[in-house]
Short mmCIF file of C-alpha atoms in Angstrom, two decimals:
data_model
loop_
_atom_site.label_atom_id
_atom_site.label_comp_id
_atom_site.label_asym_id
_atom_site.label_seq_id
_atom_site.Cartn_x
_atom_site.Cartn_y
_atom_site.Cartn_z
CA THR A 278 0.07 -0.06 -0.06
CA ASN A 279 1.40 3.45 -0.96
CA ILE A 280 1.52 5.94 1.78
CA ARG A 281 2.11 9.62 1.19
CA VAL A 282 3.32 11.52 4.44
CA TYR A 283 3.85 15.05 5.26
CA THR A 284 5.60 15.96 8.62
CA SER A 285 5.57 19.78 9.64
CA ASN A 286 8.16 21.63 11.58
CA PRO A 287 7.74 22.25 15.28
CA ASN A 288 6.65 25.98 14.46
CA ALA A 289 3.70 25.03 12.22
CA ARG A 290 0.12 25.63 13.02
CA LEU A 291 -3.16 23.99 12.44
CA THR A 292 -6.57 25.18 11.47
CA VAL A 293 -9.83 23.69 10.02
CA SER A 294 -12.35 24.96 7.52
CA LYS A 295 -15.85 23.89 6.12
CA GLY A 296 -15.62 26.18 3.12
CA ARG A 297 -18.69 27.97 2.00
CA LEU A 298 -21.72 27.40 4.26
CA ASN A 299 -23.94 24.51 3.39
CA VAL A 300 -21.70 23.77 0.23
CA LEU A 301 -19.63 20.49 -0.11
CA GLU A 302 -16.48 21.32 -2.08
CA THR A 303 -13.47 19.49 -3.19
CA LEU A 304 -10.21 19.72 -1.12
CA SER A 305 -8.43 21.43 -3.99
CA SER A 306 -11.06 24.28 -3.93
CA LEU A 307 -10.80 24.93 -0.10
CA LYS A 308 -7.93 27.28 0.18
CA LEU A 309 -6.29 29.18 2.92
CA PRO A 310 -3.36 31.85 3.12
CA ASN A 311 -0.06 30.37 3.92
CA GLU A 312 -1.14 26.78 3.79
CA LEU A 313 1.71 24.07 3.73
CA ALA A 314 -0.39 20.99 3.51
CA LYS A 315 -3.98 19.89 3.69
CA VAL A 316 -6.12 16.84 3.98
CA ASN A 317 -9.96 15.92 4.02
CA MET A 318 -11.22 15.83 7.62
CA GLY A 319 -14.85 15.09 8.83
CA PHE A 320 -17.30 12.56 7.84
CA PHE A 321 -20.49 14.04 5.89
CA ASP A 322 -23.53 13.30 4.00
CA SER A 323 -25.53 15.34 1.29
CA LYS A 324 -27.38 16.81 4.48
CA MET A 325 -24.50 17.72 6.42
CA GLU A 326 -21.08 19.49 6.11
CA HIS A 327 -19.30 18.00 8.98
CA GLY A 328 -20.37 14.97 11.38
CA GLY A 329 -19.96 15.73 15.10
CA LEU A 330 -18.59 18.84 16.80
CA PHE A 331 -17.18 21.68 14.90
CA MET A 332 -16.08 24.33 17.07
CA VAL A 333 -13.59 26.95 16.15
CA ASN A 334 -12.56 30.13 18.21
CA GLY A 335 -15.36 29.50 20.65
CA GLN A 336 -18.11 29.37 17.71
CA VAL A 337 -20.07 26.11 17.34
CA THR A 338 -21.47 25.49 14.00
CA SER A 339 -21.92 21.54 14.30
CA ASN A 340 -23.01 19.89 17.37
CA HIS A 341 -21.40 16.74 19.30
CA ASN A 342 -22.56 13.49 18.22
CA PRO A 343 -21.40 10.69 20.76
CA LYS A 344 -20.48 8.25 17.69
CA TYR A 345 -17.46 10.62 17.18
CA ILE A 346 -14.60 11.00 19.25
CA ILE A 347 -13.24 14.69 19.69
CA MET A 348 -9.81 16.03 18.62
CA GLU A 349 -8.87 19.24 20.44
CA TYR A 350 -6.04 21.70 19.29
CA GLN A 351 -5.16 23.22 22.48
CA LYS A 352 -3.94 26.85 22.91
CA THR A 353 -0.63 25.22 24.00
CA GLY A 354 -0.21 23.84 20.49
CA LYS A 355 -0.93 20.09 21.60
CA ILE A 356 -3.30 17.62 20.19
CA ASP A 357 -5.68 15.91 22.77
CA ILE A 358 -8.28 13.12 22.06
CA ASN A 359 -11.23 12.86 24.15
CA SER A 360 -14.10 10.42 24.06
CA PHE A 361 -17.66 11.06 25.36
CA PRO A 362 -19.34 7.59 24.51
CA ASN A 363 -23.22 7.51 24.51
CA LYS A 364 -23.54 11.24 26.02
CA LEU A 365 -23.87 14.62 24.77
CA LEU A 366 -21.40 17.26 25.94
CA THR A 367 -22.54 19.06 29.05
CA ASP A 368 -22.68 22.97 28.75
CA GLN A 369 -19.64 23.04 31.26
CA GLU A 370 -17.56 20.74 29.18
CA LEU A 371 -18.19 22.72 25.93
CA GLU A 372 -17.31 25.89 27.67
CA GLN A 373 -13.96 24.41 28.85
CA MET A 374 -13.33 23.39 25.41
CA LYS A 375 -13.98 26.98 24.17
CA THR A 376 -11.65 28.23 26.71
CA ASN A 377 -8.67 25.78 26.26
CA ASN A 378 -8.87 25.19 22.43
CA HIS A 379 -8.39 26.73 19.17
CA PHE A 380 -10.61 24.31 17.77
CA ALA A 381 -12.28 20.96 18.60
CA VAL A 382 -13.82 18.75 16.00
CA GLY A 383 -15.50 15.43 15.86
CA THR A 384 -13.79 12.40 13.96
CA SER A 385 -14.32 8.83 13.70
CA TYR A 386 -12.04 6.99 16.17
CA SER A 387 -8.58 7.20 17.98
CA LEU A 388 -5.44 5.47 16.71
CA VAL A 389 -2.83 6.37 19.18
CA GLN A 390 -3.21 8.01 22.79
CA ASP A 391 -0.28 8.92 25.04
CA GLY A 392 2.00 7.02 22.75
CA LYS A 393 0.14 3.66 22.59
CA LEU A 394 -2.14 2.09 20.30
CA ASN A 395 -5.74 2.94 21.25
CA LEU A 396 -8.65 2.23 18.69
CA ALA A 397 -11.31 3.83 20.94
CA HIS A 398 -14.68 4.21 18.95
CA SER A 399 -13.36 2.24 16.01
CA GLU A 400 -16.28 -0.43 17.03
CA TYR A 401 -18.76 2.22 15.56
CA PHE A 402 -17.34 1.70 12.08
CA ALA A 403 -17.62 -1.40 10.36
CA ASN A 404 -14.99 -0.82 7.82
CA SER A 405 -12.45 -0.35 10.47
CA LYS A 406 -11.33 -4.10 10.34
CA SER A 407 -11.24 -4.08 6.47
CA ARG A 408 -8.52 -2.37 4.09
CA ASN A 409 -9.40 0.79 2.63
CA PRO A 410 -7.90 4.12 1.65
CA ARG A 411 -7.12 6.09 4.89
CA THR A 412 -6.63 9.63 5.84
CA LEU A 413 -4.55 9.75 9.13
CA PHE A 414 -3.42 12.67 11.38
CA GLY A 415 -1.30 12.95 14.46
CA GLN A 416 1.40 14.68 16.34
CA THR A 417 4.80 13.90 17.64
CA ARG A 418 6.09 14.28 21.13
CA ASP A 419 8.17 17.59 19.96
CA GLY A 420 5.01 19.01 18.53
CA ARG A 421 5.31 18.19 14.89
CA PHE A 422 2.10 17.38 12.97
CA ILE A 423 1.95 14.32 10.80
CA MET A 424 -0.54 13.96 7.87
CA ALA A 425 -0.49 10.44 6.24
CA VAL A 426 -2.88 9.30 3.40
CA THR A 427 -2.80 5.69 1.96
CA ASP A 428 -3.90 4.65 -1.49
CA GLY A 429 -6.57 1.83 -1.59
CA ARG A 430 -9.13 -0.14 -3.68
CA ILE A 431 -6.60 0.30 -6.85
CA ASN A 432 -4.18 -2.09 -8.29
CA GLY A 433 -1.12 -2.29 -6.18
CA SER A 434 -2.60 -0.65 -3.03
CA SER A 435 -5.27 -2.32 -0.91
CA GLY A 436 -5.26 0.21 1.84
CA LEU A 437 -5.17 -0.34 5.78
CA THR A 438 -7.30 -1.43 8.50
CA ALA A 439 -7.56 0.66 11.72
CA SER A 440 -4.98 -1.40 13.65
CA GLN A 441 -2.51 -1.34 10.59
CA SER A 442 -3.15 2.65 10.52
CA ALA A 443 -2.29 2.89 14.20
CA ASP A 444 0.93 0.88 13.50
CA VAL A 445 1.84 3.22 10.79
CA MET A 446 1.49 6.32 12.77
CA LEU A 447 3.30 4.84 15.68
CA LYS A 448 6.22 4.15 13.33
CA LEU A 449 6.12 7.66 12.16
CA GLY A 450 6.41 8.91 15.72
CA ALA A 451 2.98 9.95 16.61
CA VAL A 452 2.08 10.15 20.42
CA GLU A 453 -1.42 11.16 19.46
CA ALA A 454 -3.15 10.16 16.31
CA VAL A 455 -6.95 9.92 14.85
CA ASN A 456 -8.54 8.45 11.79
CA LEU A 457 -10.10 10.99 9.56
CA ASP A 458 -12.78 10.23 7.00
CA GLY A 459 -11.34 7.70 4.29
CA GLY A 460 -12.38 5.69 1.23
CA GLY A 461 -13.00 7.97 -1.67
CA SER A 462 -12.66 10.97 0.38
CA SER A 463 -8.85 10.28 1.15
CA THR A 464 -6.83 13.25 -0.26
CA LEU A 465 -3.50 14.95 0.60
CA TYR A 466 -2.26 18.08 -0.89
CA ILE A 467 1.18 19.30 -0.23
CA GLY A 468 2.15 22.81 -1.44
CA GLY A 469 -0.89 22.73 -3.73
CA LYS A 470 0.00 19.64 -5.37
CA LEU A 471 -2.20 16.35 -4.95
CA MET A 472 0.15 13.57 -3.51
CA ASN A 473 -2.06 10.50 -3.65
CA ILE A 474 -3.74 8.41 -6.46
CA LEU A 475 -7.53 8.68 -6.25
CA GLY A 476 -9.68 5.77 -7.14
CA GLU A 477 -12.50 8.02 -8.52
CA SER A 478 -12.70 11.79 -9.33
CA GLN A 479 -11.92 14.12 -6.53
CA ARG A 480 -14.83 13.94 -4.14
CA LYS A 481 -16.71 16.97 -2.49
CA ILE A 482 -16.12 16.94 1.27
CA GLY A 483 -17.68 18.56 4.15
CA SER A 484 -14.40 19.77 5.96
CA ALA A 485 -10.63 19.89 5.73
CA LEU A 486 -7.62 20.15 8.05
CA PHE A 487 -4.87 22.44 7.28
CA ILE A 488 -1.13 22.87 8.30
CA VAL A 489 -0.26 26.45 7.86
CA ARG A 490 2.88 28.75 8.50
#
């Protein structure tokens, strides 16, 4: 399986975008100033732009869904992964997230937490045990961000399972890592150039994760 990887320097920053309101767009059309690399992020369907919480700079535009874990980008520059299974966020928990984070977003399941394999919430996703194209994101102990996208469902590349995805992120040095939307949505751009091989035409997506200067 081909795996394309981008690792930032320790001074890079993260941001997220849903693009235009109520419009699904391709990753190539979602652009931000000073972007270094970007990947597709949240799960979506024709009726929603992003599955689960989407909170940026204290503004919530999509509410928490207990199916999804929450990835927080703290004001300290660190990534933290939190699970709130079978319950909604309390007002107090949400206010604390607003205070402590640049953003907090829902995504499918964990891969690595505290430097160890942790597949929390993967049980909610039937395809986690099969090999598929994957979009993976994590952070190293020294603060660098890792974006990794695998080809899949094409000749020569079958993709990865959730467990294999976690192994990849551990080998890349991630101490925290999550699985983002995969399959036909998996897309990585570095410096404005598409890096992975798509099994279909570029899919319109609901949200994207950016590494910026």
